[in-house]
PDB file of C-alpha atoms and ligand atoms in Angstrom:
ATOM      1  CA  MET A   1      16.135   0.214  15.816  1.00 88.00           C
ATOM      2  CA  LEU A   2      15.300   1.677  12.448  1.00 96.00           C
ATOM      3  CA  PHE A   3      13.138   0.281   9.696  1.00 98.00           C
ATOM      4  CA  ILE A   4      14.551   1.572   6.415  1.00 98.00           C
ATOM      5  CA  ALA A   5      12.953   1.130   2.985  1.00 98.00           C
ATOM      6  CA  LEU A   6      14.768   1.549  -0.321  1.00 98.00           C
ATOM      7  CA  GLU A   7      12.484   2.412  -3.194  1.00 98.00           C
ATOM      8  CA  GLY A   8      12.912   3.222  -6.866  1.00 98.00           C
ATOM      9  CA  ILE A   9      12.124   2.012 -10.352  1.00 97.00           C
ATOM     10  CA  ASP A  10      13.730  -1.154 -11.710  1.00 95.00           C
ATOM     11  CA  GLY A  11      17.395  -0.529 -12.500  1.00 95.00           C
ATOM     12  CA  SER A  12      17.793   2.278  -9.947  1.00 97.00           C
ATOM     13  CA  GLY A  13      20.394   0.303  -7.988  1.00 97.00           C
ATOM     14  CA  LYS A  14      18.447  -0.549  -4.835  1.00 98.00           C
ATOM     15  CA  GLY A  15      20.034  -3.974  -4.401  1.00 97.00           C
ATOM     16  CA  THR A  16      23.613  -2.712  -4.582  1.00 97.00           C
ATOM     17  CA  GLN A  17      22.912   0.251  -2.308  1.00 98.00           C
ATOM     18  CA  ALA A  18      21.041  -1.859   0.244  1.00 98.00           C
ATOM     19  CA  LYS A  19      23.976  -4.291   0.566  1.00 98.00           C
ATOM     20  CA  LEU A  20      26.512  -1.481   0.942  1.00 98.00           C
ATOM     21  CA  LEU A  21      24.354   0.257   3.526  1.00 98.00           C
ATOM     22  CA  CYS A  22      23.915  -2.898   5.563  1.00 98.00           C
ATOM     23  CA  SER A  23      27.636  -3.570   5.635  1.00 98.00           C
ATOM     24  CA  TRP A  24      28.298   0.053   6.686  1.00 98.00           C
ATOM     25  CA  LEU A  25      25.804  -0.341   9.556  1.00 98.00           C
ATOM     26  CA  ARG A  26      27.463  -3.598  10.606  1.00 98.00           C
ATOM     27  CA  ASP A  27      30.865  -1.873  10.609  1.00 97.00           C
ATOM     28  CA  LYS A  28      29.351   0.710  12.943  1.00 96.00           C
ATOM     29  CA  GLY A  29      28.370  -2.085  15.327  1.00 96.00           C
ATOM     30  CA  TYR A  30      24.673  -2.435  14.488  1.00 96.00           C
ATOM     31  CA  SER A  31      23.025  -5.708  13.551  1.00 97.00           C
ATOM     32  CA  CYS A  32      21.496  -5.340  10.124  1.00 98.00           C
ATOM     33  CA  TYR A  33      18.839  -7.481   8.486  1.00 98.00           C
ATOM     34  CA  LEU A  34      18.516  -7.136   4.729  1.00 98.00           C
ATOM     35  CA  THR A  35      15.268  -8.164   3.119  1.00 98.00           C
ATOM     36  CA  ALA A  36      13.181  -7.529  -0.013  1.00 98.00           C
ATOM     37  CA  GLU A  37       9.745  -7.609  -1.597  1.00 98.00           C
ATOM     38  CA  PRO A  38       8.469  -9.606  -3.340  1.00 98.00           C
ATOM     39  CA  THR A  39       9.813 -12.159  -0.848  1.00 98.00           C
ATOM     40  CA  ASP A  40      11.210 -15.613  -1.526  1.00 97.00           C
ATOM     41  CA  ASN A  41       8.223 -17.220   0.146  1.00 96.00           C
ATOM     42  CA  ASN A  42       5.427 -19.029  -1.698  1.00 96.00           C
ATOM     43  CA  ILE A  43       3.384 -15.913  -2.432  1.00 98.00           C
ATOM     44  CA  GLY A  44       6.469 -13.969  -3.500  1.00 98.00           C
ATOM     45  CA  ARG A  45       7.389 -16.765  -5.896  1.00 97.00           C
ATOM     46  CA  LEU A  46       3.887 -16.813  -7.318  1.00 97.00           C
ATOM     47  CA  ILE A  47       4.111 -13.055  -7.881  1.00 97.00           C
ATOM     48  CA  ARG A  48       7.396 -13.434  -9.804  1.00 95.00           C
ATOM     49  CA  LYS A  49       5.729 -16.019 -12.032  1.00 94.00           C
ATOM     50  CA  TYR A  50       2.854 -13.634 -12.807  1.00 93.00           C
ATOM     51  CA  LEU A  51       5.237 -10.739 -13.421  1.00 92.00           C
ATOM     52  CA  LYS A  52       6.521 -12.625 -16.477  1.00 90.00           C
ATOM     53  CA  GLU A  53       3.053 -12.453 -18.034  1.00 87.00           C
ATOM     54  CA  ASP A  54       2.055  -9.307 -19.886  1.00 79.00           C
ATOM     55  CA  ASN A  55      -1.591  -8.959 -18.997  1.00 83.00           C
ATOM     56  CA  PHE A  56      -1.947 -10.176 -15.473  1.00 89.00           C
ATOM     57  CA  ASP A  57      -4.827  -8.447 -13.677  1.00 93.00           C
ATOM     58  CA  PRO A  58      -3.271  -5.518 -11.734  1.00 94.00           C
ATOM     59  CA  ARG A  59      -5.870  -5.642  -8.942  1.00 96.00           C
ATOM     60  CA  ALA A  60      -5.187  -9.330  -8.373  1.00 96.00           C
ATOM     61  CA  ILE A  61      -1.448  -8.750  -8.279  1.00 96.00           C
ATOM     62  CA  ALA A  62      -1.901  -5.815  -5.856  1.00 98.00           C
ATOM     63  CA  LEU A  63      -3.705  -8.207  -3.507  1.00 98.00           C
ATOM     64  CA  LEU A  64      -0.941 -10.772  -3.876  1.00 98.00           C
ATOM     65  CA  PHE A  65       1.700  -8.149  -3.051  1.00 98.00           C
ATOM     66  CA  ALA A  66      -0.325  -7.189   0.036  1.00 98.00           C
ATOM     67  CA  ALA A  67      -0.611 -10.846   1.090  1.00 98.00           C
ATOM     68  CA  ASP A  68       3.126 -11.348   0.621  1.00 98.00           C
ATOM     69  CA  ARG A  69       3.736  -8.181   2.668  1.00 98.00           C
ATOM     70  CA  SER A  70       1.494  -9.342   5.482  1.00 98.00           C
ATOM     71  CA  LEU A  71       3.744 -12.363   5.992  1.00 97.00           C
ATOM     72  CA  HIS A  72       6.858 -10.275   5.461  1.00 98.00           C
ATOM     73  CA  ILE A  73       5.907  -7.802   8.192  1.00 98.00           C
ATOM     74  CA  LYS A  74       5.876 -10.499  10.867  1.00 96.00           C
ATOM     75  CA  ASP A  75       9.437 -11.257   9.969  1.00 96.00           C
ATOM     76  CA  ILE A  76      10.406  -7.554   9.899  1.00 97.00           C
ATOM     77  CA  LEU A  77       8.821  -6.803  13.281  1.00 97.00           C
ATOM     78  CA  SER A  78      10.499  -9.736  14.961  1.00 97.00           C
ATOM     79  CA  LYS A  79      13.904  -8.551  13.643  1.00 97.00           C
ATOM     80  CA  LEU A  80      13.221  -5.004  14.820  1.00 97.00           C
ATOM     81  CA  HIS A  81      12.249  -6.291  18.259  1.00 95.00           C
ATOM     82  CA  SER A  82      15.487  -8.198  18.542  1.00 95.00           C
ATOM     83  CA  ASP A  83      17.434  -4.989  17.981  1.00 92.00           C
ATOM     84  CA  ASN A  84      18.240  -5.218  14.293  1.00 95.00           C
ATOM     85  CA  MET A  85      18.302  -2.422  11.799  1.00 97.00           C
ATOM     86  CA  VAL A  86      16.026  -3.618   8.994  1.00 98.00           C
ATOM     87  CA  ILE A  87      16.572  -2.598   5.386  1.00 98.00           C
ATOM     88  CA  THR A  88      13.944  -3.660   2.890  1.00 98.00           C
ATOM     89  CA  GLU A  89      14.344  -3.338  -0.853  1.00 98.00           C
ATOM     90  CA  ARG A  90      10.804  -2.240  -1.705  1.00 98.00           C
ATOM     91  CA  TYR A  91       7.817  -1.952   0.584  1.00 98.00           C
ATOM     92  CA  PHE A  92       4.169  -0.925   0.223  1.00 98.00           C
ATOM     93  CA  TYR A  93       5.245   2.312  -1.499  1.00 98.00           C
ATOM     94  CA  SER A  94       6.116   0.070  -4.482  1.00 98.00           C
ATOM     95  CA  SER A  95       2.514  -1.119  -4.634  1.00 98.00           C
ATOM     96  CA  LEU A  96       1.239   2.457  -4.615  1.00 98.00           C
ATOM     97  CA  ALA A  97       3.718   3.508  -7.307  1.00 98.00           C
ATOM     98  CA  TYR A  98       3.554   0.447  -9.600  1.00 97.00           C
ATOM     99  CA  GLN A  99      -0.032  -0.764  -9.319  1.00 97.00           C
ATOM    100  CA  GLY A 100      -1.080   2.907  -9.170  1.00 98.00           C
ATOM    101  CA  ALA A 101       0.699   3.397 -12.512  1.00 97.00           C
ATOM    102  CA  LEU A 102      -1.459   0.607 -13.923  1.00 95.00           C
ATOM    103  CA  GLY A 103      -4.579   2.605 -13.150  1.00 96.00           C
ATOM    104  CA  ILE A 104      -5.482   1.066  -9.806  1.00 98.00           C
ATOM    105  CA  ASN A 105      -6.936   3.602  -7.388  1.00 98.00           C
ATOM    106  CA  ILE A 106      -4.240   4.728  -4.947  1.00 97.00           C
ATOM    107  CA  ASP A 107      -6.699   5.136  -2.058  1.00 98.00           C
ATOM    108  CA  TRP A 108      -7.754   1.522  -2.493  1.00 98.00           C
ATOM    109  CA  LEU A 109      -4.100   0.446  -2.620  1.00 98.00           C
ATOM    110  CA  GLU A 110      -3.459   2.364   0.620  1.00 98.00           C
ATOM    111  CA  GLU A 111      -6.463   0.682   2.177  1.00 98.00           C
ATOM    112  CA  ILE A 112      -5.426  -2.887   1.355  1.00 98.00           C
ATOM    113  CA  ASN A 113      -1.973  -2.058   2.732  1.00 98.00           C
ATOM    114  CA  SER A 114      -3.212  -0.197   5.802  1.00 98.00           C
ATOM    115  CA  PHE A 115      -2.019  -3.025   8.069  1.00 98.00           C
ATOM    116  CA  ALA A 116       1.573  -2.213   7.070  1.00 98.00           C
ATOM    117  CA  PRO A 117       3.400   0.174   9.427  1.00 97.00           C
ATOM    118  CA  GLU A 118       5.212   3.080   7.776  1.00 97.00           C
ATOM    119  CA  ALA A 119       8.964   2.695   7.437  1.00 98.00           C
ATOM    120  CA  ASP A 120      10.977   5.044   9.683  1.00 96.00           C
ATOM    121  CA  ILE A 121      12.796   6.367   6.664  1.00 97.00           C
ATOM    122  CA  VAL A 122      12.522   5.830   2.915  1.00 98.00           C
ATOM    123  CA  PHE A 123      15.386   6.382   0.509  1.00 98.00           C
ATOM    124  CA  TYR A 124      13.901   6.846  -2.914  1.00 98.00           C
ATOM    125  CA  LEU A 125      16.562   6.314  -5.599  1.00 98.00           C
ATOM    126  CA  ASP A 126      15.539   8.630  -8.385  1.00 98.00           C
ATOM    127  CA  ILE A 127      16.658   7.940 -11.952  1.00 98.00           C
ATOM    128  CA  GLU A 128      15.353   8.553 -15.473  1.00 97.00           C
ATOM    129  CA  PRO A 129      13.699   5.375 -16.837  1.00 97.00           C
ATOM    130  CA  GLU A 130      15.824   5.589 -20.000  1.00 95.00           C
ATOM    131  CA  GLU A 131      19.011   5.463 -17.928  1.00 95.00           C
ATOM    132  CA  ALA A 132      17.649   2.678 -15.697  1.00 95.00           C
ATOM    133  CA  ILE A 133      16.786   0.541 -18.719  1.00 93.00           C
ATOM    134  CA  LYS A 134      20.244   1.138 -20.189  1.00 92.00           C
ATOM    135  CA  ARG A 135      21.733  -0.161 -16.948  1.00 91.00           C
ATOM    136  CA  MET A 136      19.475  -3.224 -16.905  1.00 90.00           C
ATOM    137  CA  THR A 137      20.350  -4.191 -20.454  1.00 86.00           C
ATOM    138  CA  SER A 138      24.037  -3.320 -20.333  1.00 80.00           C
ATOM    139  CA  LEU A 139      26.313  -6.162 -21.397  1.00 50.00           C
ATOM    140  CA  SER A 140      27.980  -6.369 -18.035  1.00 52.00           C
ATOM    141  CA  SER A 141      24.680  -6.698 -16.221  1.00 56.00           C
ATOM    142  CA  PHE A 142      23.551 -10.105 -15.036  1.00 56.00           C
ATOM    143  CA  ARG A 143      20.017  -9.027 -15.872  1.00 53.00           C
ATOM    144  CA  ASN A 144      20.881  -9.483 -19.516  1.00 51.00           C
ATOM    145  CA  THR A 145      20.647 -13.209 -19.081  1.00 55.00           C
ATOM    146  CA  ARG A 146      17.244 -13.332 -17.463  1.00 56.00           C
ATOM    147  CA  GLU A 147      13.731 -12.974 -18.797  1.00 60.00           C
ATOM    148  CA  LYS A 148      12.395  -9.458 -18.896  1.00 64.00           C
ATOM    149  CA  GLU A 149       9.563  -8.793 -16.461  1.00 69.00           C
ATOM    150  CA  SER A 150       6.530  -7.003 -17.861  1.00 64.00           C
ATOM    151  CA  TYR A 151       7.003  -4.027 -15.536  1.00 74.00           C
ATOM    152  CA  GLU A 152      10.369  -3.018 -16.996  1.00 71.00           C
ATOM    153  CA  LYS A 153       9.077  -0.923 -19.914  1.00 90.00           C
ATOM    154  CA  GLU A 154      10.087   2.687 -20.315  1.00 93.00           C
ATOM    155  CA  GLU A 155       6.688   4.328 -20.699  1.00 95.00           C
ATOM    156  CA  PHE A 156       5.358   2.430 -17.709  1.00 95.00           C
ATOM    157  CA  LEU A 157       8.419   3.233 -15.589  1.00 96.00           C
ATOM    158  CA  ARG A 158       7.896   6.898 -16.423  1.00 97.00           C
ATOM    159  CA  ARG A 159       4.469   6.772 -14.759  1.00 98.00           C
ATOM    160  CA  VAL A 160       5.884   4.849 -11.797  1.00 98.00           C
ATOM    161  CA  ARG A 161       8.551   7.530 -11.366  1.00 98.00           C
ATOM    162  CA  GLN A 162       5.931  10.292 -11.456  1.00 98.00           C
ATOM    163  CA  ASN A 163       4.101   8.536  -8.636  1.00 98.00           C
ATOM    164  CA  TYR A 164       7.266   8.241  -6.557  1.00 98.00           C
ATOM    165  CA  LEU A 165       8.057  11.930  -7.096  1.00 98.00           C
ATOM    166  CA  LYS A 166       4.564  12.825  -5.966  1.00 98.00           C
ATOM    167  CA  PHE A 167       4.970  10.731  -2.786  1.00 97.00           C
ATOM    168  CA  ALA A 168       8.280  12.495  -2.145  1.00 97.00           C
ATOM    169  CA  GLU A 169       6.425  15.810  -2.096  1.00 97.00           C
ATOM    170  CA  GLU A 170       3.647  14.510   0.124  1.00 96.00           C
ATOM    171  CA  ARG A 171       5.490  12.273   2.588  1.00 95.00           C
ATOM    172  CA  GLU A 172       8.155  13.624   4.877  1.00 92.00           C
ATOM    173  CA  LYS A 173       9.754  10.182   5.304  1.00 94.00           C
ATOM    174  CA  PHE A 174      10.737  10.160   1.638  1.00 97.00           C
ATOM    175  CA  ASN A 175      14.332  11.173   0.958  1.00 97.00           C
ATOM    176  CA  VAL A 176      15.036  11.659  -2.723  1.00 98.00           C
ATOM    177  CA  ILE A 177      18.490  10.435  -3.718  1.00 98.00           C
ATOM    178  CA  ASP A 178      19.924  11.208  -7.150  1.00 98.00           C
ATOM    179  CA  ALA A 179      20.599   7.659  -8.362  1.00 98.00           C
ATOM    180  CA  SER A 180      22.064   8.699 -11.713  1.00 98.00           C
ATOM    181  CA  LYS A 181      25.402   9.282  -9.940  1.00 98.00           C
ATOM    182  CA  SER A 182      28.080   6.636  -9.370  1.00 97.00           C
ATOM    183  CA  ILE A 183      27.464   3.793  -6.906  1.00 97.00           C
ATOM    184  CA  ARG A 184      29.901   5.417  -4.509  1.00 98.00           C
ATOM    185  CA  GLU A 185      28.347   8.872  -4.657  1.00 98.00           C
ATOM    186  CA  VAL A 186      24.848   7.486  -4.166  1.00 98.00           C
ATOM    187  CA  GLN A 187      26.014   5.465  -1.175  1.00 98.00           C
ATOM    188  CA  THR A 188      27.778   8.493   0.331  1.00 98.00           C
ATOM    189  CA  ASP A 189      24.593  10.502   0.026  1.00 98.00           C
ATOM    190  CA  ILE A 190      22.508   7.807   1.749  1.00 98.00           C
ATOM    191  CA  ARG A 191      25.096   7.341   4.531  1.00 98.00           C
ATOM    192  CA  ARG A 192      25.313  11.083   5.134  1.00 98.00           C
ATOM    193  CA  ARG A 193      21.558  11.361   5.630  1.00 97.00           C
ATOM    194  CA  LEU A 194      21.280   8.203   7.722  1.00 97.00           C
ATOM    195  CA  GLY A 195      24.377   9.179   9.705  1.00 97.00           C
ATOM    196  CA  ARG A 196      22.645  12.385  10.838  1.00 95.00           C
ATOM    197  CA  ILE A 197      19.668  10.400  12.060  1.00 93.00           C
ATOM    198  CA  LEU A 198      21.843   7.858  13.870  1.00 94.00           C
ATOM    199  CA  SER A 199      23.820  10.561  15.677  1.00 93.00           C
ATOM    200  CA  PHE A 200      20.576  12.208  16.692  1.00 90.00           C
ATOM    201  CA  ILE A 201      19.235   8.915  18.082  1.00 88.00           C
ATOM    202  CA  GLU A 202      22.482   8.252  19.976  1.00 87.00           C
ATOM    203  CA  GLU A 203      22.418  11.768  21.463  1.00 89.00           C
ATOM    204  CA  GLU A 204      18.810  11.391  22.560  1.00 86.00           C
ATOM    205  CA  LYS A 205      19.591   8.006  24.076  1.00 84.00           C
ATOM    206  CA  LYS A 206      22.405   9.541  26.126  1.00 87.00           C
ATOM    207  CA  LYS A 207      19.974  12.145  27.412  1.00 87.00           C
ATOM    208  CA  GLY A 208      17.479   9.386  28.203  1.00 82.00           C
ATOM    209  CA  ARG A 209      14.939  10.866  25.815  1.00 74.00           C
ATOM    210  CA  GLN A 210      12.475   9.253  23.431  1.00 66.00           C
ATOM    211  CA  THR A 211      13.575   9.692  19.823  1.00 63.00           C
ATOM    212  CA  ARG A 212      11.418  11.932  17.657  1.00 60.00           C
ATOM    213  CA  LEU A 213      12.550  11.225  14.117  1.00 60.00           C
ATOM    214  CA  GLU A 214      10.015  13.731  12.816  1.00 59.00           C
ATOM    215  CA  ASP A 215      12.297  16.497  14.074  1.00 59.00           C
ATOM    216  CA  LEU A 216      14.902  15.443  11.564  1.00 56.00           C
ATOM    217  CA  LEU A 217      13.008  14.343   8.491  1.00 55.00           C
TER     218      LEU A 217
HETATM  219  P1  TYD B 301      12.231  -6.445  -7.771  1.00 84.07           P
HETATM  220  O1  TYD B 301      12.530  -7.530  -6.818  1.00 84.07           O
HETATM  221  O2  TYD B 301      12.681  -5.094  -7.408  1.00 84.07           O
HETATM  222  O3  TYD B 301      12.765  -6.805  -9.178  1.00 84.07           O
HETATM  223  P2  TYD B 301      14.033  -7.647  -9.559  1.00 84.07           P
HETATM  224  O4  TYD B 301      14.148  -8.803  -8.608  1.00 84.07           O
HETATM  225  O5  TYD B 301      13.662  -8.041 -10.926  1.00 84.07           O
HETATM  226  O6  TYD B 301      15.127  -6.689  -9.457  1.00 84.07           O
HETATM  227  O7  TYD B 301      10.656  -6.407  -7.966  1.00 84.07           O
HETATM  228  C1  TYD B 301      10.019  -7.111  -8.967  1.00 84.07           C
HETATM  229  C2  TYD B 301       8.978  -6.243  -9.611  1.00 84.07           C
HETATM  230  O8  TYD B 301       7.838  -6.144  -8.766  1.00 84.07           O
HETATM  231  C3  TYD B 301       9.425  -4.807  -9.892  1.00 84.07           C
HETATM  232  O9  TYD B 301       9.165  -4.531 -11.252  1.00 84.07           O
HETATM  233  C4  TYD B 301       8.524  -3.971  -9.041  1.00 84.07           C
HETATM  234  C5  TYD B 301       7.334  -4.834  -8.830  1.00 84.07           C
HETATM  235  N1  TYD B 301       6.548  -4.549  -7.588  1.00 84.07           N
HETATM  236  C6  TYD B 301       5.239  -4.073  -7.698  1.00 84.07           C
HETATM  237  O10 TYD B 301       4.748  -3.846  -8.802  1.00 84.07           O
HETATM  238  N2  TYD B 301       4.518  -3.851  -6.562  1.00 84.07           N
HETATM  239  C7  TYD B 301       5.012  -4.103  -5.324  1.00 84.07           C
HETATM  240  O11 TYD B 301       4.315  -3.901  -4.301  1.00 84.07           O
HETATM  241  C8  TYD B 301       6.367  -4.606  -5.216  1.00 84.07           C
HETATM  242  C9  TYD B 301       6.946  -4.905  -3.866  1.00 84.07           C
HETATM  243  C10 TYD B 301       7.094  -4.811  -6.384  1.00 84.07           C
END
């Protein structure tokens, strides 16, 4: 089964797209487990508390994200082993992009996350920070009613986006999706790309062959 990560800056629509993708996979007969980082566990909750502060030490928070992820991975692997498709909203790529944008050395971030297996496929929802912030503050958005987290500032999100775009060039698992389009168009784009991979896997299965995703990505 596939381990899929959705990445992108705040306001890029990961949550909505992840839910739609999971329900599409279920309609196709797959079991789908939807999850997210930071998690709802104790460490994840602690992280959310610190995210409300402006000057929390970025190295300390990077370590907390890694600790949260270490627990999260156990959960992810057990779902994958019991034949679920797993979709996570954010994974260690978020740590590289966000804590990297705060000046933390990316090699060090990779090292403290080296226990985390790569996702099979990453959909990176690309959007201009200005547009993402507009979405987050729009009157119809539920986010309007909640406290703003310190990471949701335009200049900062610009640096985060630059990091993501760099990863997209360097990592073949990264699929860049234009997230400025409508919810429906973005979802169609993701489904089209994932659909190709699923058909490939099914074909290989029929032939009794081991799947080599690298051939497709
Ligand atoms: P997220 O759950 O996407 O935000 P929300 O619930 O508000 O939609 O993530 C919370 C914030 O945490 C987001 O600004 C990105 C940040 N983050 C990191 O900085 N590093 C990480 O490793 C992860 C997983 C998230």
